[in-house]
Amino acid sequence: MILPAIHTLTFIFVTLVVSTERAVTCDDRFNVQRLSCDHGVISVQSALYGRADRETCSEGRPQQQLENTECSQRGTVDVLKMRCDGMKVCEINTNLVRTSDPCFGTYKYLETNYTCFPAIHTVACEQSLAQLYCDAGQVIFVYGAHYGRLDRTTCSYKRPDSQTENVYCSNPSPKVAQSCNGKNSCTVTASNSVFGDPCVGTYKYLEVSYVCECK
Ligand SMILES: *[C@@H]1O[C@H](CO)[C@@H](O)[C@H](O)[C@H]1NC(C)=O
């Protein structure tokens, strides 16, 4: 007698949960768009400064300011990526993207889609060392590095307001990638002598995000 074999089939569902976050900021002189990741670091996917529909930021606006839905400024995504990729929190004043007027008379907004990318994130205050390291057999790949100041709280302990109030000191730097990529560990000094001084008088920090890859 042959018994039917009973197979237990195990289904394994592997779901990669990378949710896309979306930030919309209506165009006003003092508006600031804030992107943030609780886990991982920001990876900007797309950004629009202009208008792509009639609904977004339409409250209290006359029809003629909403009609043009094919308005977008070129290069916006690059500005966002340059400033925000690799950061945990990033604030961007709409002034920084308003470099020209892509559609005069249309009321515009800044819309950014981003994901939170799993990466190791480290901050070194000015004059201290950023230490990057991976497990044995793995090497560093730098995803983003900024030397400057993008918020008031990071590296602010016992610092006078005058040294922390400039939060528009953004200076993305390729230097960390140049000296650390492909190494198992790496040390970089957060100092003007390495990065230059992007904002004299401001107390700065080096913010680095990186991943460890198999060789
Ligand atoms: C952001 O994502 C939404 C939903 O997928 C999409 O409708 C929108 O066009 C995207 N925005 C940009 C600026 O790409």
PDB file of C-alpha atoms and ligand atoms in Angstrom:
ATOM      1  CA  MET A   1       0.000   0.000   0.000  1.00  0.00           C
ATOM      2  CA  ILE A   2       1.341   3.401  -0.905  1.00  0.00           C
ATOM      3  CA  LEU A   3       0.466   6.191   1.399  1.00  0.00           C
ATOM      4  CA  PRO A   4       0.171   9.529  -0.202  1.00  0.00           C
ATOM      5  CA  ALA A   5       3.022  11.662   0.897  1.00  0.00           C
ATOM      6  CA  ILE A   6       1.951  14.740   2.667  1.00  0.00           C
ATOM      7  CA  HIS A   7       4.101  17.692   1.931  1.00  0.00           C
ATOM      8  CA  THR A   8       4.073  20.630   4.143  1.00  0.00           C
ATOM      9  CA  LEU A   9       4.469  23.601   2.003  1.00  0.00           C
ATOM     10  CA  THR A  10       5.853  26.591   3.717  1.00  0.00           C
ATOM     11  CA  PHE A  11       5.276  29.851   2.059  1.00  0.00           C
ATOM     12  CA  ILE A  12       7.620  32.524   3.052  1.00  0.00           C
ATOM     13  CA  PHE A  13       6.555  35.974   2.191  1.00  0.00           C
ATOM     14  CA  VAL A  14       9.412  38.361   2.115  1.00  0.00           C
ATOM     15  CA  THR A  15       8.179  41.860   2.145  1.00  0.00           C
ATOM     16  CA  LEU A  16      10.565  44.729   1.856  1.00  0.00           C
ATOM     17  CA  VAL A  17       8.911  47.537   3.680  1.00  0.00           C
ATOM     18  CA  VAL A  18      10.287  50.743   2.315  1.00  0.00           C
ATOM     19  CA  SER A  19       7.471  53.182   2.656  1.00  0.00           C
ATOM     20  CA  THR A  20       7.469  56.337   0.634  1.00  0.00           C
ATOM     21  CA  GLU A  21       6.937  59.490   2.595  1.00  0.00           C
ATOM     22  CA  ARG A  22       5.518  62.599   1.069  1.00  0.00           C
ATOM     23  CA  ALA A  23       5.917  66.208   2.098  1.00  0.00           C
ATOM     24  CA  VAL A  24       3.996  69.094   0.592  1.00  0.00           C
ATOM     25  CA  THR A  25       4.752  72.733   1.366  1.00  0.00           C
ATOM     26  CA  CYS A  26       2.765  75.577  -0.139  1.00  0.00           C
ATOM     27  CA  ASP A  27       4.874  78.375  -1.535  1.00  0.00           C
ATOM     28  CA  ASP A  28       5.162  81.133   0.995  1.00  0.00           C
ATOM     29  CA  ARG A  29       8.111  83.296   1.656  1.00  0.00           C
ATOM     30  CA  PHE A  30       8.984  81.773   5.007  1.00  0.00           C
ATOM     31  CA  ASN A  31       7.827  78.229   4.497  1.00  0.00           C
ATOM     32  CA  VAL A  32      10.090  75.434   5.480  1.00  0.00           C
ATOM     33  CA  GLN A  33       9.713  71.855   4.367  1.00  0.00           C
ATOM     34  CA  ARG A  34      10.807  69.267   6.876  1.00  0.00           C
ATOM     35  CA  LEU A  35      11.753  65.734   5.903  1.00  0.00           C
ATOM     36  CA  SER A  36      12.578  63.222   8.599  1.00  0.00           C
ATOM     37  CA  CYS A  37      13.226  59.538   9.173  1.00  0.00           C
ATOM     38  CA  ASP A  38      12.714  57.780  12.493  1.00  0.00           C
ATOM     39  CA  HIS A  39      14.681  54.828  11.182  1.00  0.00           C
ATOM     40  CA  GLY A  40      17.389  55.120   8.593  1.00  0.00           C
ATOM     41  CA  VAL A  41      18.195  58.157   6.517  1.00  0.00           C
ATOM     42  CA  ILE A  42      16.482  60.219   3.834  1.00  0.00           C
ATOM     43  CA  SER A  43      16.667  59.199   0.205  1.00  0.00           C
ATOM     44  CA  VAL A  44      14.856  61.707  -2.001  1.00  0.00           C
ATOM     45  CA  GLN A  45      12.985  59.979  -4.832  1.00  0.00           C
ATOM     46  CA  SER A  46      11.318  62.860  -6.612  1.00  0.00           C
ATOM     47  CA  ALA A  47      10.502  66.498  -6.076  1.00  0.00           C
ATOM     48  CA  LEU A  48       8.312  69.037  -7.761  1.00  0.00           C
ATOM     49  CA  TYR A  49       8.363  72.792  -7.402  1.00  0.00           C
ATOM     50  CA  GLY A  50       5.445  74.074  -9.416  1.00  0.00           C
ATOM     51  CA  ARG A  51       1.950  72.662  -9.799  1.00  0.00           C
ATOM     52  CA  ALA A  52       0.744  69.256 -11.034  1.00  0.00           C
ATOM     53  CA  ASP A  53      -2.905  69.327  -9.973  1.00  0.00           C
ATOM     54  CA  ARG A  54      -5.610  71.795  -9.028  1.00  0.00           C
ATOM     55  CA  GLU A  55      -6.196  70.600  -5.471  1.00  0.00           C
ATOM     56  CA  THR A  56      -2.836  70.819  -3.728  1.00  0.00           C
ATOM     57  CA  CYS A  57      -2.364  74.159  -1.924  1.00  0.00           C
ATOM     58  CA  SER A  58      -5.549  75.557  -3.435  1.00  0.00           C
ATOM     59  CA  GLU A  59      -7.218  76.919  -0.338  1.00  0.00           C
ATOM     60  CA  GLY A  60      -8.284  80.506  -0.757  1.00  0.00           C
ATOM     61  CA  ARG A  61      -6.625  80.802  -4.145  1.00  0.00           C
ATOM     62  CA  PRO A  62      -8.356  82.177  -7.225  1.00  0.00           C
ATOM     63  CA  GLN A  63      -8.977  79.693 -10.077  1.00  0.00           C
ATOM     64  CA  GLN A  64      -6.540  81.325 -12.452  1.00  0.00           C
ATOM     65  CA  GLN A  65      -3.662  80.563 -10.067  1.00  0.00           C
ATOM     66  CA  LEU A  66      -4.534  76.846 -10.143  1.00  0.00           C
ATOM     67  CA  GLU A  67      -5.202  76.219 -13.813  1.00  0.00           C
ATOM     68  CA  ASN A  68      -1.714  75.484 -15.019  1.00  0.00           C
ATOM     69  CA  THR A  69      -1.068  71.924 -13.845  1.00  0.00           C
ATOM     70  CA  GLU A  70       1.993  71.308 -15.975  1.00  0.00           C
ATOM     71  CA  CYS A  71       4.353  73.564 -14.155  1.00  0.00           C
ATOM     72  CA  SER A  72       7.594  72.309 -12.748  1.00  0.00           C
ATOM     73  CA  GLN A  73      10.976  73.824 -12.221  1.00  0.00           C
ATOM     74  CA  ARG A  74      13.891  71.838 -13.534  1.00  0.00           C
ATOM     75  CA  GLY A  75      16.578  70.735 -11.125  1.00  0.00           C
ATOM     76  CA  THR A  76      14.419  70.761  -8.005  1.00  0.00           C
ATOM     77  CA  VAL A  77      15.128  67.122  -7.211  1.00  0.00           C
ATOM     78  CA  ASP A  78      18.867  67.782  -7.355  1.00  0.00           C
ATOM     79  CA  VAL A  79      18.588  70.601  -4.825  1.00  0.00           C
ATOM     80  CA  LEU A  80      16.651  68.321  -2.480  1.00  0.00           C
ATOM     81  CA  LYS A  81      18.998  65.396  -2.942  1.00  0.00           C
ATOM     82  CA  MET A  82      22.057  67.517  -2.412  1.00  0.00           C
ATOM     83  CA  ARG A  83      20.742  68.919   0.816  1.00  0.00           C
ATOM     84  CA  CYS A  84      18.803  66.013   2.300  1.00  0.00           C
ATOM     85  CA  ASP A  85      20.088  62.633   1.113  1.00  0.00           C
ATOM     86  CA  GLY A  86      21.745  60.741   3.930  1.00  0.00           C
ATOM     87  CA  MET A  87      20.326  62.966   6.678  1.00  0.00           C
ATOM     88  CA  LYS A  88      17.900  61.908   9.405  1.00  0.00           C
ATOM     89  CA  VAL A  89      16.197  65.280   9.461  1.00  0.00           C
ATOM     90  CA  CYS A  90      16.335  67.904   6.781  1.00  0.00           C
ATOM     91  CA  GLU A  91      14.708  71.296   6.664  1.00  0.00           C
ATOM     92  CA  ILE A  92      14.622  73.214   3.460  1.00  0.00           C
ATOM     93  CA  ASN A  93      13.300  76.713   3.014  1.00  0.00           C
ATOM     94  CA  THR A  94      11.302  77.041  -0.194  1.00  0.00           C
ATOM     95  CA  ASN A  95      13.536  80.037  -0.984  1.00  0.00           C
ATOM     96  CA  LEU A  96      16.278  77.563  -1.848  1.00  0.00           C
ATOM     97  CA  VAL A  97      14.290  75.974  -4.659  1.00  0.00           C
ATOM     98  CA  ARG A  98      12.686  79.172  -5.888  1.00  0.00           C
ATOM     99  CA  THR A  99      15.557  80.001  -8.189  1.00  0.00           C
ATOM    100  CA  SER A 100      13.343  81.150 -11.016  1.00  0.00           C
ATOM    101  CA  ASP A 101       9.629  81.307 -11.730  1.00  0.00           C
ATOM    102  CA  PRO A 102       8.623  78.341 -13.891  1.00  0.00           C
ATOM    103  CA  CYS A 103       5.046  79.629 -14.340  1.00  0.00           C
ATOM    104  CA  PHE A 104       4.343  83.231 -13.545  1.00  0.00           C
ATOM    105  CA  GLY A 105       0.942  83.772 -11.969  1.00  0.00           C
ATOM    106  CA  THR A 106       0.466  80.163 -10.865  1.00  0.00           C
ATOM    107  CA  TYR A 107       0.459  79.416  -7.157  1.00  0.00           C
ATOM    108  CA  LYS A 108       3.187  76.829  -6.618  1.00  0.00           C
ATOM    109  CA  TYR A 109       4.185  74.278  -4.030  1.00  0.00           C
ATOM    110  CA  LEU A 110       7.076  72.022  -3.214  1.00  0.00           C
ATOM    111  CA  GLU A 111       6.236  68.335  -3.135  1.00  0.00           C
ATOM    112  CA  THR A 112       8.864  65.811  -2.204  1.00  0.00           C
ATOM    113  CA  ASN A 113       8.650  62.024  -2.150  1.00  0.00           C
ATOM    114  CA  TYR A 114      11.327  60.260  -0.167  1.00  0.00           C
ATOM    115  CA  THR A 115      12.070  56.958   1.460  1.00  0.00           C
ATOM    116  CA  CYS A 116      13.893  56.133   4.650  1.00  0.00           C
ATOM    117  CA  PHE A 117      16.880  54.080   3.743  1.00  0.00           C
ATOM    118  CA  PRO A 118      18.558  51.826   6.318  1.00  0.00           C
ATOM    119  CA  ALA A 119      22.034  53.201   6.964  1.00  0.00           C
ATOM    120  CA  ILE A 120      24.433  53.839   9.802  1.00  0.00           C
ATOM    121  CA  HIS A 121      24.337  57.456  10.829  1.00  0.00           C
ATOM    122  CA  THR A 122      26.997  59.259  12.776  1.00  0.00           C
ATOM    123  CA  VAL A 123      27.607  62.839  13.857  1.00  0.00           C
ATOM    124  CA  ALA A 124      30.908  64.377  14.962  1.00  0.00           C
ATOM    125  CA  CYS A 125      30.949  67.903  16.399  1.00  0.00           C
ATOM    126  CA  GLU A 126      33.547  70.328  15.054  1.00  0.00           C
ATOM    127  CA  GLN A 127      37.101  69.380  16.080  1.00  0.00           C
ATOM    128  CA  SER A 128      36.160  65.814  16.979  1.00  0.00           C
ATOM    129  CA  LEU A 129      36.525  62.582  15.046  1.00  0.00           C
ATOM    130  CA  ALA A 130      33.942  60.732  13.016  1.00  0.00           C
ATOM    131  CA  GLN A 131      34.679  57.028  13.212  1.00  0.00           C
ATOM    132  CA  LEU A 132      33.207  54.743  10.623  1.00  0.00           C
ATOM    133  CA  TYR A 133      33.535  51.009  10.854  1.00  0.00           C
ATOM    134  CA  CYS A 134      32.103  47.801   9.515  1.00  0.00           C
ATOM    135  CA  ASP A 135      32.218  44.181  10.626  1.00  0.00           C
ATOM    136  CA  ALA A 136      35.084  42.009   9.440  1.00  0.00           C
ATOM    137  CA  GLY A 137      34.841  41.241   5.743  1.00  0.00           C
ATOM    138  CA  GLN A 138      32.730  44.300   5.008  1.00  0.00           C
ATOM    139  CA  VAL A 139      33.616  47.660   3.584  1.00  0.00           C
ATOM    140  CA  ILE A 140      32.241  51.183   3.949  1.00  0.00           C
ATOM    141  CA  PHE A 141      30.151  52.833   1.294  1.00  0.00           C
ATOM    142  CA  VAL A 142      29.369  56.456   2.146  1.00  0.00           C
ATOM    143  CA  TYR A 143      25.897  57.518   1.222  1.00  0.00           C
ATOM    144  CA  GLY A 144      25.953  61.132   2.334  1.00  0.00           C
ATOM    145  CA  ALA A 145      28.216  63.516   4.241  1.00  0.00           C
ATOM    146  CA  HIS A 146      27.681  67.131   5.240  1.00  0.00           C
ATOM    147  CA  TYR A 147      29.947  69.471   7.148  1.00  0.00           C
ATOM    148  CA  GLY A 148      28.040  72.504   8.378  1.00  0.00           C
ATOM    149  CA  ARG A 149      24.867  73.095  10.362  1.00  0.00           C
ATOM    150  CA  LEU A 150      21.299  72.248   9.398  1.00  0.00           C
ATOM    151  CA  ASP A 151      19.528  72.533  12.746  1.00  0.00           C
ATOM    152  CA  ARG A 152      19.906  74.302  16.080  1.00  0.00           C
ATOM    153  CA  THR A 153      20.097  71.303  18.373  1.00  0.00           C
ATOM    154  CA  THR A 154      22.855  69.078  17.026  1.00  0.00           C
ATOM    155  CA  CYS A 155      26.189  69.860  18.716  1.00  0.00           C
ATOM    156  CA  SER A 156      24.754  72.833  20.590  1.00  0.00           C
ATOM    157  CA  TYR A 157      25.717  71.964  24.180  1.00  0.00           C
ATOM    158  CA  LYS A 158      27.119  75.067  25.926  1.00  0.00           C
ATOM    159  CA  ARG A 159      27.363  76.923  22.644  1.00  0.00           C
ATOM    160  CA  PRO A 160      26.145  80.527  22.408  1.00  0.00           C
ATOM    161  CA  ASP A 161      23.106  81.156  20.174  1.00  0.00           C
ATOM    162  CA  SER A 162      25.255  83.106  17.772  1.00  0.00           C
ATOM    163  CA  GLN A 163      27.135  79.902  16.919  1.00  0.00           C
ATOM    164  CA  THR A 164      24.067  77.730  16.356  1.00  0.00           C
ATOM    165  CA  GLU A 165      21.487  80.034  14.790  1.00  0.00           C
ATOM    166  CA  ASN A 166      22.646  79.718  11.196  1.00  0.00           C
ATOM    167  CA  VAL A 167      20.937  76.493  10.095  1.00  0.00           C
ATOM    168  CA  TYR A 168      21.434  77.148   6.413  1.00  0.00           C
ATOM    169  CA  CYS A 169      25.021  76.165   6.394  1.00  0.00           C
ATOM    170  CA  SER A 170      24.832  73.229   4.064  1.00  0.00           C
ATOM    171  CA  ASN A 171      27.994  71.858   2.637  1.00  0.00           C
ATOM    172  CA  PRO A 172      27.727  68.358   1.201  1.00  0.00           C
ATOM    173  CA  SER A 173      31.198  66.954   0.818  1.00  0.00           C
ATOM    174  CA  PRO A 174      32.652  64.117  -1.260  1.00  0.00           C
ATOM    175  CA  LYS A 175      35.748  64.004   0.957  1.00  0.00           C
ATOM    176  CA  VAL A 176      34.439  61.378   3.356  1.00  0.00           C
ATOM    177  CA  ALA A 177      33.514  59.075   0.495  1.00  0.00           C
ATOM    178  CA  GLN A 178      36.889  59.668  -1.109  1.00  0.00           C
ATOM    179  CA  SER A 179      38.809  58.680   1.972  1.00  0.00           C
ATOM    180  CA  CYS A 180      36.534  55.950   3.384  1.00  0.00           C
ATOM    181  CA  ASN A 181      34.838  54.042   0.579  1.00  0.00           C
ATOM    182  CA  GLY A 182      36.122  50.495   0.275  1.00  0.00           C
ATOM    183  CA  LYS A 183      37.809  50.505   3.693  1.00  0.00           C
ATOM    184  CA  ASN A 184      36.792  48.418   6.675  1.00  0.00           C
ATOM    185  CA  SER A 185      37.154  51.364   9.058  1.00  0.00           C
ATOM    186  CA  CYS A 186      37.979  55.003   8.700  1.00  0.00           C
ATOM    187  CA  THR A 187      38.443  58.122  10.788  1.00  0.00           C
ATOM    188  CA  VAL A 188      37.751  61.660   9.593  1.00  0.00           C
ATOM    189  CA  THR A 189      38.263  64.868  11.552  1.00  0.00           C
ATOM    190  CA  ALA A 190      35.330  67.248  11.523  1.00  0.00           C
ATOM    191  CA  SER A 191      37.303  70.414  10.973  1.00  0.00           C
ATOM    192  CA  ASN A 192      37.727  73.419   8.741  1.00  0.00           C
ATOM    193  CA  SER A 193      41.177  72.186   7.773  1.00  0.00           C
ATOM    194  CA  VAL A 194      39.609  69.132   6.117  1.00  0.00           C
ATOM    195  CA  PHE A 195      36.395  70.609   4.732  1.00  0.00           C
ATOM    196  CA  GLY A 196      37.014  74.344   4.519  1.00  0.00           C
ATOM    197  CA  ASP A 197      34.825  76.754   6.473  1.00  0.00           C
ATOM    198  CA  PRO A 198      31.354  76.981   4.907  1.00  0.00           C
ATOM    199  CA  CYS A 199      30.042  79.457   7.543  1.00  0.00           C
ATOM    200  CA  VAL A 200      32.516  81.425   9.592  1.00  0.00           C
ATOM    201  CA  GLY A 201      31.421  81.889  13.199  1.00  0.00           C
ATOM    202  CA  THR A 202      29.014  78.950  13.235  1.00  0.00           C
ATOM    203  CA  TYR A 203      29.844  75.867  15.287  1.00  0.00           C
ATOM    204  CA  LYS A 204      29.591  73.041  12.803  1.00  0.00           C
ATOM    205  CA  TYR A 205      29.373  69.278  12.713  1.00  0.00           C
ATOM    206  CA  LEU A 206      30.048  66.475  10.310  1.00  0.00           C
ATOM    207  CA  GLU A 207      27.100  64.225   9.634  1.00  0.00           C
ATOM    208  CA  VAL A 208      27.797  60.991   7.788  1.00  0.00           C
ATOM    209  CA  SER A 209      25.608  58.114   6.722  1.00  0.00           C
ATOM    210  CA  TYR A 210      27.029  54.947   5.288  1.00  0.00           C
ATOM    211  CA  VAL A 211      26.328  51.298   4.723  1.00  0.00           C
ATOM    212  CA  CYS A 212      28.542  48.272   5.123  1.00  0.00           C
ATOM    213  CA  GLU A 213      28.846  46.113   2.057  1.00  0.00           C
ATOM    214  CA  CYS A 214      30.378  42.719   1.485  1.00  0.00           C
ATOM    215  CA  LYS A 215      33.633  42.998  -0.422  1.00  0.00           C
TER     216      LYS A 215
HETATM  217  C1  LIG B   1       4.758  61.463  -5.154  1.00  0.00           C
HETATM  218  O1  LIG B   1       4.080  60.235  -5.070  1.00  0.00           O
HETATM  219  C2  LIG B   1       2.686  60.323  -5.383  1.00  0.00           C
HETATM  220  C3  LIG B   1       2.068  58.980  -5.103  1.00  0.00           C
HETATM  221  O2  LIG B   1       2.743  57.965  -5.769  1.00  0.00           O
HETATM  222  C4  LIG B   1       2.530  60.765  -6.834  1.00  0.00           C
HETATM  223  O3  LIG B   1       1.166  60.889  -7.163  1.00  0.00           O
HETATM  224  C5  LIG B   1       3.221  62.111  -7.003  1.00  0.00           C
HETATM  225  O4  LIG B   1       3.185  62.506  -8.363  1.00  0.00           O
HETATM  226  C6  LIG B   1       4.671  62.032  -6.557  1.00  0.00           C
HETATM  227  N1  LIG B   1       5.249  63.372  -6.567  1.00  0.00           N
HETATM  228  C7  LIG B   1       6.339  63.686  -7.241  1.00  0.00           C
HETATM  229  C8  LIG B   1       6.850  65.046  -7.074  1.00  0.00           C
HETATM  230  O5  LIG B   1       6.901  62.890  -7.987  1.00  0.00           O
END
